[in-house]
Amino acid sequence: LRYRMSLDAPSNIRPTTDSFNNVIRAWTRCRKDYSVADRVLNLVREMEGIHREVIMKEQHKGQIIEEEKWKLNIIPDSKTYTMAIDSWVIAASVKAEKWYSEQRSQIHNTRRKSHRDGNNVTIHNYENRQENEDGTAEMRNAEAIMEYIRDLEEFGHVDPGAALIAYNTILSGWARLANEFRPDNAKKSEALLYEMIELSESGKENCAPDVLSYNAVIKAWAKSKRLNSADRAEWWLRKMIDGTCQQQSVHTVRPNVNSFNLVMEAFLQLNDASRVEDLLREMDATDGVITPNSESFSKVIRAWTRNALNTSNHSLQSYSIENARRWLEELLQ
């Protein structure tokens, strides 16, 4: 890219918006690198600067010299800004993973110390955190770009489909940040989904959520590991199954196997093997409309295996192990 922009480069290989987007896309493949956001934002600002510079020259001098006309082809588009959102989601995820690991380590060390000293210590206040430590600040940056996309959309400067991609990217980000220490993140995802529904019902059909939108919210609840997490995850699944996602919209969102698997995971986290199995049976009863996959069967097997490990009752252990074995045989058929 830098060579194509240099004075030595032939005029027929000058870069375009796609050239910059390809480099940005390459950076967003680095999902474990926190610096991705800064690198991507620098490229976006450079694109904006190049276009601004050539427009100002045109307005000042009345024309653009031939050697600089290629700069008119450099302007951020929908792909540019949605990938910029993704870059901040990557940064948020990297920081959140580090923060989550630190919290678990701290709790483990505190409990080990209290056990050694013979003290009973109850650990609470998991939410005592700073936004610049857990990825929340990076998610705010991503949301700011989404708002900018919506502003551009009002003037017809971006692809109409950019809004849905932006929303889904943000939703996936909040889902990645969700865990037992962040019970509020599932609610943030839910609020965003409600916003999409309201926008679509007010006439902005390009903001209508799809199955990825709903699955992100379900995933956020599943990862929250709260007492009501599984119930709330299933509630959104039922909204899709019953066709009541958007009351006044022509859009209908139907669940897929991933929707069910995410809810199964939520009940698995609560050690409710019976509900995990019920959801698999429900998929199986759709006569191929939603076909369980190997992940679905694996969750049921894990649920019953975990159930066996969590009880000292030999009868319940045998029952759970037998159920796990039965579903394994079903999977292998």
GROMACS .gro file of C-alpha atoms in nm:
model
  333
    1LEU     CA    1   0.000   0.000   0.000
    2ARG     CA    2   0.278   0.243   0.091
    3TYR     CA    3   0.458   0.172  -0.233
    4ARG     CA    4   0.144   0.238  -0.436
    5MET     CA    5   0.115   0.576  -0.261
    6SER     CA    6   0.480   0.670  -0.315
    7LEU     CA    7   0.609   0.905  -0.582
    8ASP     CA    8   0.795   0.616  -0.743
    9ALA     CA    9   0.482   0.411  -0.808
   10PRO     CA   10   0.335   0.399  -1.161
   11SER     CA   11   0.012   0.595  -1.199
   12ASN     CA   12  -0.180   0.283  -1.303
   13ILE     CA   13  -0.138   0.114  -0.963
   14ARG     CA   14  -0.244   0.400  -0.738
   15PRO     CA   15  -0.449   0.281  -0.438
   16THR     CA   16  -0.823   0.304  -0.400
   17THR     CA   17  -1.062   0.272  -0.107
   18ASP     CA   18  -1.056  -0.106  -0.158
   19SER     CA   19  -0.677  -0.103  -0.124
   20PHE     CA   20  -0.703   0.055   0.220
   21ASN     CA   21  -0.993  -0.172   0.315
   22ASN     CA   22  -0.789  -0.480   0.229
   23VAL     CA   23  -0.514  -0.369   0.467
   24ILE     CA   24  -0.771  -0.287   0.736
   25ARG     CA   25  -0.932  -0.628   0.687
   26ALA     CA   26  -0.592  -0.791   0.729
   27TRP     CA   27  -0.542  -0.612   1.061
   28THR     CA   28  -0.884  -0.721   1.187
   29ARG     CA   29  -0.773  -1.082   1.138
   30CYS     CA   30  -0.531  -1.027   1.427
   31ARG     CA   31  -0.792  -1.108   1.691
   32LYS     CA   32  -0.545  -1.122   1.984
   33ASP     CA   33  -0.367  -0.792   1.920
   34TYR     CA   34  -0.489  -0.495   2.125
   35SER     CA   35  -0.308  -0.249   1.897
   36VAL     CA   36  -0.537  -0.341   1.605
   37ALA     CA   37  -0.780  -0.061   1.692
   38ASP     CA   38  -0.512   0.208   1.681
   39ARG     CA   39  -0.368   0.073   1.357
   40VAL     CA   40  -0.709   0.060   1.191
   41LEU     CA   41  -0.814   0.404   1.317
   42ASN     CA   42  -0.488   0.553   1.186
   43LEU     CA   43  -0.565   0.413   0.841
   44VAL     CA   44  -0.923   0.545   0.854
   45ARG     CA   45  -0.801   0.892   0.955
   46GLU     CA   46  -0.542   0.879   0.678
   47MET     CA   47  -0.814   0.800   0.424
   48GLU     CA   48  -1.026   1.087   0.552
   49GLY     CA   49  -0.725   1.319   0.544
   50ILE     CA   50  -0.630   1.229   0.187
   51HIS     CA   51  -0.981   1.292   0.061
   52ARG     CA   52  -1.019   1.614   0.260
   53GLU     CA   53  -0.687   1.745   0.131
   54VAL     CA   54  -0.766   1.691  -0.236
   55ILE     CA   55  -1.117   1.840  -0.201
   56MET     CA   56  -0.977   2.151  -0.033
   57LYS     CA   57  -0.719   2.189  -0.310
   58GLU     CA   58  -0.994   2.160  -0.570
   59GLN     CA   59  -1.201   2.426  -0.396
   60HIS     CA   60  -0.902   2.657  -0.356
   61LYS     CA   61  -0.742   2.619  -0.701
   62GLY     CA   62  -1.047   2.521  -0.902
   63GLN     CA   63  -0.886   2.204  -1.033
   64ILE     CA   64  -0.675   1.907  -0.934
   65ILE     CA   65  -0.343   1.826  -1.098
   66GLU     CA   66  -0.334   1.497  -1.285
   67GLU     CA   67  -0.085   1.340  -1.043
   68GLU     CA   68  -0.326   1.379  -0.752
   69LYS     CA   69  -0.657   1.278  -0.908
   70TRP     CA   70  -0.617   0.927  -0.766
   71LYS     CA   71  -0.675   1.074  -0.421
   72LEU     CA   72  -1.039   1.134  -0.513
   73ASN     CA   73  -1.078   0.755  -0.506
   74ILE     CA   74  -0.977   0.739  -0.140
   75ILE     CA   75  -1.275   0.782   0.089
   76PRO     CA   76  -1.392   0.561   0.378
   77ASP     CA   77  -1.704   0.361   0.297
   78SER     CA   78  -1.939   0.129   0.485
   79LYS     CA   79  -1.684  -0.152   0.496
   80THR     CA   80  -1.422   0.083   0.634
   81TYR     CA   81  -1.634   0.200   0.925
   82THR     CA   82  -1.782  -0.140   1.011
   83MET     CA   83  -1.430  -0.287   1.022
   84ALA     CA   84  -1.327   0.006   1.243
   85ILE     CA   85  -1.605  -0.096   1.481
   86ASP     CA   86  -1.477  -0.453   1.472
   87SER     CA   87  -1.125  -0.333   1.556
   88TRP     CA   88  -1.253  -0.173   1.878
   89VAL     CA   89  -1.446  -0.491   1.959
   90ILE     CA   90  -1.118  -0.683   1.919
   91ALA     CA   91  -0.940  -0.441   2.153
   92ALA     CA   92  -1.224  -0.469   2.405
   93SER     CA   93  -1.212  -0.849   2.391
   94VAL     CA   94  -0.835  -0.860   2.444
   95LYS     CA   95  -0.853  -0.628   2.743
   96ALA     CA   96  -1.160  -0.805   2.885
   97GLU     CA   97  -0.993  -1.146   2.864
   98LYS     CA   98  -0.694  -1.018   3.060
   99TRP     CA   99  -0.918  -0.848   3.317
  100TYR     CA  100  -1.135  -1.159   3.358
  101SER     CA  101  -0.828  -1.376   3.415
  102GLU     CA  102  -0.703  -1.133   3.680
  103GLN     CA  103  -1.038  -1.136   3.860
  104ARG     CA  104  -1.052  -1.515   3.871
  105SER     CA  105  -0.693  -1.533   3.991
  106GLN     CA  106  -0.759  -1.276   4.264
  107ILE     CA  107  -1.066  -1.462   4.387
  108HIS     CA  108  -0.882  -1.794   4.381
  109ASN     CA  109  -0.591  -1.653   4.581
  110THR     CA  110  -0.824  -1.490   4.834
  111ARG     CA  111  -1.019  -1.811   4.889
  112ARG     CA  112  -0.702  -2.016   4.918
  113LYS     CA  113  -0.563  -1.773   5.176
  114SER     CA  114  -0.887  -1.770   5.376
  115HIS     CA  115  -0.896  -2.149   5.373
  116ARG     CA  116  -0.536  -2.167   5.491
  117ASP     CA  117  -0.601  -1.915   5.769
  118GLY     CA  118  -0.925  -2.083   5.872
  119ASN     CA  119  -1.140  -1.781   5.786
  120ASN     CA  120  -1.472  -1.780   5.602
  121VAL     CA  121  -1.454  -1.508   5.340
  122THR     CA  122  -1.743  -1.423   5.112
  123ILE     CA  123  -1.638  -1.249   4.794
  124HIS     CA  124  -1.876  -1.000   4.647
  125ASN     CA  125  -1.876  -0.673   4.454
  126TYR     CA  126  -1.761  -0.833   4.130
  127GLU     CA  127  -1.876  -0.521   3.951
  128ASN     CA  128  -1.621  -0.300   4.127
  129ARG     CA  129  -1.421  -0.214   3.818
  130GLN     CA  130  -1.311   0.075   3.599
  131GLU     CA  131  -1.434   0.107   3.241
  132ASN     CA  132  -1.077   0.154   3.117
  133GLU     CA  133  -0.977  -0.183   3.266
  134ASP     CA  134  -1.238  -0.426   3.139
  135GLY     CA  135  -1.297  -0.335   2.776
  136THR     CA  136  -1.603  -0.117   2.834
  137ALA     CA  137  -1.425   0.199   2.719
  138GLU     CA  138  -1.329   0.030   2.392
  139MET     CA  139  -1.690  -0.077   2.338
  140ARG     CA  140  -1.797   0.286   2.387
  141ASN     CA  141  -1.558   0.381   2.107
  142ALA     CA  142  -1.714   0.116   1.886
  143GLU     CA  143  -2.062   0.250   1.962
  144ALA     CA  144  -1.948   0.604   1.875
  145ILE     CA  145  -1.850   0.486   1.527
  146MET     CA  146  -2.186   0.313   1.494
  147GLU     CA  147  -2.360   0.642   1.571
  148TYR     CA  148  -2.144   0.809   1.305
  149ILE     CA  149  -2.255   0.546   1.053
  150ARG     CA  150  -2.617   0.618   1.136
  151ASP     CA  151  -2.554   0.991   1.081
  152LEU     CA  152  -2.394   0.921   0.743
  153GLU     CA  153  -2.683   0.693   0.656
  154GLU     CA  154  -2.929   0.980   0.705
  155PHE     CA  155  -2.755   1.160   0.419
  156GLY     CA  156  -2.723   0.850   0.202
  157HIS     CA  157  -2.345   0.834   0.231
  158VAL     CA  158  -2.318   0.468   0.333
  159ASP     CA  159  -2.457   0.135   0.221
  160PRO     CA  160  -2.805   0.081   0.371
  161GLY     CA  161  -2.690  -0.256   0.504
  162ALA     CA  162  -2.413  -0.100   0.710
  163ALA     CA  163  -2.641  -0.030   1.007
  164LEU     CA  164  -2.728  -0.398   1.061
  165ILE     CA  165  -2.364  -0.504   1.032
  166ALA     CA  166  -2.263  -0.232   1.277
  167TYR     CA  167  -2.531  -0.330   1.528
  168ASN     CA  168  -2.445  -0.699   1.505
  169THR     CA  169  -2.075  -0.627   1.551
  170ILE     CA  170  -2.149  -0.425   1.865
  171LEU     CA  171  -2.383  -0.697   1.993
  172SER     CA  172  -2.115  -0.960   1.940
  173GLY     CA  173  -1.874  -0.740   2.133
  174TRP     CA  174  -2.099  -0.711   2.438
  175ALA     CA  175  -2.156  -1.087   2.422
  176ARG     CA  176  -1.781  -1.145   2.428
  177LEU     CA  177  -1.745  -0.922   2.733
  178ALA     CA  178  -2.029  -1.089   2.921
  179ASN     CA  179  -1.943  -1.314   3.217
  180GLU     CA  180  -2.037  -1.367   3.580
  181PHE     CA  181  -1.849  -1.049   3.678
  182ARG     CA  182  -2.041  -0.840   3.422
  183PRO     CA  183  -2.411  -0.912   3.471
  184ASP     CA  184  -2.495  -0.571   3.321
  185ASN     CA  185  -2.349  -0.653   2.978
  186ALA     CA  186  -2.635  -0.887   2.889
  187LYS     CA  187  -2.876  -0.603   2.966
  188LYS     CA  188  -2.673  -0.373   2.739
  189SER     CA  189  -2.706  -0.624   2.458
  190GLU     CA  190  -3.077  -0.655   2.522
  191ALA     CA  191  -3.125  -0.276   2.519
  192LEU     CA  192  -2.945  -0.257   2.186
  193LEU     CA  193  -3.167  -0.529   2.040
  194TYR     CA  194  -3.479  -0.345   2.157
  195GLU     CA  195  -3.343  -0.034   1.988
  196MET     CA  196  -3.305  -0.223   1.660
  197ILE     CA  197  -3.660  -0.356   1.687
  198GLU     CA  198  -3.801  -0.009   1.755
  199LEU     CA  199  -3.610   0.143   1.463
  200SER     CA  200  -3.729  -0.128   1.224
  201GLU     CA  201  -4.089  -0.089   1.338
  202SER     CA  202  -4.067   0.287   1.283
  203GLY     CA  203  -3.980   0.229   0.918
  204LYS     CA  204  -3.603   0.181   0.921
  205GLU     CA  205  -3.609  -0.173   0.792
  206ASN     CA  206  -3.232  -0.175   0.739
  207CYS     CA  207  -3.200  -0.185   1.120
  208ALA     CA  208  -3.423  -0.492   1.155
  209PRO     CA  209  -3.240  -0.753   1.365
  210ASP     CA  210  -3.165  -1.094   1.220
  211VAL     CA  211  -3.088  -1.427   1.383
  212LEU     CA  212  -2.728  -1.316   1.452
  213SER     CA  213  -2.864  -1.022   1.653
  214TYR     CA  214  -3.082  -1.247   1.870
  215ASN     CA  215  -2.810  -1.508   1.910
  216ALA     CA  216  -2.569  -1.244   2.038
  217VAL     CA  217  -2.814  -1.142   2.310
  218ILE     CA  218  -2.879  -1.507   2.399
  219LYS     CA  219  -2.504  -1.566   2.418
  220ALA     CA  220  -2.458  -1.265   2.646
  221TRP     CA  221  -2.718  -1.402   2.887
  222ALA     CA  222  -2.573  -1.752   2.869
  223LYS     CA  223  -2.228  -1.624   2.965
  224SER     CA  224  -2.358  -1.410   3.252
  225LYS     CA  225  -2.414  -1.717   3.473
  226ARG     CA  226  -2.684  -1.546   3.679
  227LEU     CA  227  -2.976  -1.728   3.837
  228ASN     CA  228  -3.208  -1.592   3.568
  229SER     CA  229  -2.959  -1.612   3.279
  230ALA     CA  230  -3.086  -1.936   3.129
  231ASP     CA  231  -3.450  -1.830   3.162
  232ARG     CA  232  -3.379  -1.499   2.993
  233ALA     CA  233  -3.182  -1.669   2.715
  234GLU     CA  234  -3.472  -1.907   2.656
  235TRP     CA  235  -3.717  -1.616   2.661
  236TRP     CA  236  -3.547  -1.466   2.356
  237LEU     CA  237  -3.542  -1.807   2.189
  238ARG     CA  238  -3.918  -1.836   2.244
  239LYS     CA  239  -3.967  -1.489   2.095
  240MET     CA  240  -3.817  -1.621   1.772
  241ILE     CA  241  -4.003  -1.951   1.780
  242ASP     CA  242  -4.338  -1.784   1.849
  243GLY     CA  243  -4.278  -1.520   1.582
  244THR     CA  244  -4.328  -1.233   1.825
  245CYS     CA  245  -3.986  -1.075   1.782
  246GLN     CA  246  -4.124  -0.772   1.601
  247GLN     CA  247  -4.495  -0.724   1.645
  248GLN     CA  248  -4.549  -0.461   1.376
  249SER     CA  249  -4.278  -0.563   1.131
  250VAL     CA  250  -4.297  -0.779   0.822
  251HIS     CA  251  -3.963  -0.927   0.921
  252THR     CA  252  -3.971  -1.271   1.078
  253VAL     CA  253  -3.666  -1.406   1.256
  254ARG     CA  254  -3.645  -1.778   1.305
  255PRO     CA  255  -3.395  -1.952   1.534
  256ASN     CA  256  -3.124  -2.182   1.407
  257VAL     CA  257  -2.930  -2.464   1.570
  258ASN     CA  258  -2.686  -2.214   1.719
  259SER     CA  259  -2.975  -2.037   1.893
  260PHE     CA  260  -3.070  -2.361   2.066
  261ASN     CA  261  -2.708  -2.451   2.144
  262LEU     CA  262  -2.654  -2.117   2.317
  263VAL     CA  263  -2.960  -2.166   2.538
  264MET     CA  264  -2.847  -2.520   2.610
  265GLU     CA  265  -2.513  -2.379   2.723
  266ALA     CA  266  -2.695  -2.141   2.959
  267PHE     CA  267  -2.875  -2.432   3.128
  268LEU     CA  268  -2.553  -2.634   3.124
  269GLN     CA  269  -2.386  -2.360   3.328
  270LEU     CA  270  -2.666  -2.398   3.585
  271ASN     CA  271  -2.617  -2.777   3.593
  272ASP     CA  272  -2.972  -2.832   3.467
  273ALA     CA  273  -2.916  -3.142   3.255
  274SER     CA  274  -3.287  -3.210   3.208
  275ARG     CA  275  -3.350  -2.873   3.042
  276VAL     CA  276  -3.044  -2.920   2.819
  277GLU     CA  277  -3.183  -3.254   2.706
  278ASP     CA  278  -3.532  -3.110   2.656
  279LEU     CA  279  -3.397  -2.850   2.414
  280LEU     CA  280  -3.219  -3.117   2.210
  281ARG     CA  281  -3.540  -3.318   2.193
  282GLU     CA  282  -3.727  -3.006   2.085
  283MET     CA  283  -3.490  -2.956   1.793
  284ASP     CA  284  -3.517  -3.322   1.701
  285ALA     CA  285  -3.898  -3.289   1.694
  286THR     CA  286  -3.888  -3.023   1.421
  287ASP     CA  287  -3.848  -3.296   1.154
  288GLY     CA  288  -3.535  -3.144   1.004
  289VAL     CA  289  -3.634  -2.777   1.025
  290ILE     CA  290  -3.368  -2.733   1.294
  291THR     CA  291  -3.132  -3.028   1.303
  292PRO     CA  292  -2.916  -3.082   1.612
  293ASN     CA  293  -2.545  -3.096   1.537
  294SER     CA  294  -2.254  -3.259   1.716
  295GLU     CA  295  -2.225  -2.957   1.946
  296SER     CA  296  -2.587  -3.006   2.055
  297PHE     CA  297  -2.525  -3.369   2.148
  298SER     CA  298  -2.196  -3.281   2.317
  299LYS     CA  299  -2.372  -3.031   2.543
  300VAL     CA  300  -2.623  -3.292   2.655
  301ILE     CA  301  -2.346  -3.542   2.721
  302ARG     CA  302  -2.149  -3.282   2.916
  303ALA     CA  303  -2.458  -3.183   3.114
  304TRP     CA  304  -2.529  -3.537   3.232
  305THR     CA  305  -2.161  -3.607   3.297
  306ARG     CA  306  -2.135  -3.293   3.507
  307ASN     CA  307  -2.455  -3.393   3.684
  308ALA     CA  308  -2.293  -3.724   3.781
  309LEU     CA  309  -1.984  -3.550   3.913
  310ASN     CA  310  -2.185  -3.304   4.122
  311THR     CA  311  -2.376  -3.561   4.327
  312SER     CA  312  -2.271  -3.815   4.589
  313ASN     CA  313  -2.591  -4.015   4.540
  314HIS     CA  314  -2.489  -4.337   4.366
  315SER     CA  315  -2.830  -4.389   4.210
  316LEU     CA  316  -2.827  -4.040   4.059
  317GLN     CA  317  -2.469  -4.091   3.942
  318SER     CA  318  -2.564  -4.412   3.763
  319TYR     CA  319  -2.871  -4.249   3.611
  320SER     CA  320  -2.672  -3.951   3.483
  321ILE     CA  321  -2.390  -4.160   3.343
  322GLU     CA  322  -2.640  -4.386   3.167
  323ASN     CA  323  -2.806  -4.081   3.008
  324ALA     CA  324  -2.468  -3.949   2.893
  325ARG     CA  325  -2.382  -4.289   2.742
  326ARG     CA  326  -2.719  -4.312   2.569
  327TRP     CA  327  -2.676  -3.972   2.402
  328LEU     CA  328  -2.323  -4.062   2.297
  329GLU     CA  329  -2.456  -4.370   2.123
  330GLU     CA  330  -2.724  -4.155   1.959
  331LEU     CA  331  -2.454  -3.921   1.830
  332LEU     CA  332  -2.246  -4.205   1.689
  333GLN     CA  333  -2.538  -4.357   1.495
   0.00000   0.00000   0.00000
